[in-house]
Amino acid sequence: MRKEHAPPARVPVEPLLQWLRDTPKDEAEASCARHGTSVGYLRQIAYGYKLAGLIGADIELITGGKCRRQDLRPDDFARFWPELADPTPAQQEASHA
């Protein structure tokens, strides 16, 4: 008996969708091209068909910070970008000493 695996649920990335809606097409294409990607690929990420991996930092630059890495990978962004994780209480105390 074969078990059927349900495909993962698509989760749209609202800040990226908003940027794609608000940004003129030529401007979006130029910004994507400067970072080695395309508007089409960003749309796949925005609609939840693809997950943003390391390109998340580029997307943050492409969108001028309107879509942050934390928006793209809310559950595991700290695994990719530990510098964005909240510091532990011990780290906070050490920085204030």
mmCIF file of C-alpha atoms in Angstrom, residues 5 7-8 10 23 27 35 45 56 60-61 64 66 71 74-75 80 85:
data_model
loop_
_atom_site.group_PDB
_atom_site.id
_atom_site.type_symbol
_atom_site.label_atom_id
_atom_site.label_comp_id
_atom_site.label_asym_id
_atom_site.label_seq_id
_atom_site.Cartn_x
_atom_site.Cartn_y
_atom_site.Cartn_z
ATOM 1 C CA HIS A 5 1.972 12.624 0.515
ATOM 2 C CA PRO A 7 2.079 18.669 -1.241
ATOM 3 C CA PRO A 8 3.157 21.365 1.185
ATOM 4 C CA ARG A 10 1.629 27.267 -0.483
ATOM 5 C CA THR A 23 6.839 48.547 -8.608
ATOM 6 C CA GLU A 27 12.124 49.026 -12.620
ATOM 7 C CA HIS A 35 20.992 40.697 -8.700
ATOM 8 C CA ILE A 45 8.477 32.849 -4.361
ATOM 9 C CA GLY A 56 16.536 36.055 0.432
ATOM 10 C CA GLU A 60 15.730 42.218 0.560
ATOM 11 C CA LEU A 61 18.107 44.404 -1.496
ATOM 12 C CA GLY A 64 14.756 48.082 -0.824
ATOM 13 C CA LYS A 66 10.168 46.200 1.787
ATOM 14 C CA ASP A 71 9.177 37.683 5.779
ATOM 15 C CA PRO A 74 9.556 33.290 9.075
ATOM 16 C CA ASP A 75 10.041 29.878 10.668
ATOM 17 C CA PHE A 80 20.199 30.846 7.141
ATOM 18 C CA ALA A 85 18.227 36.084 15.199
#
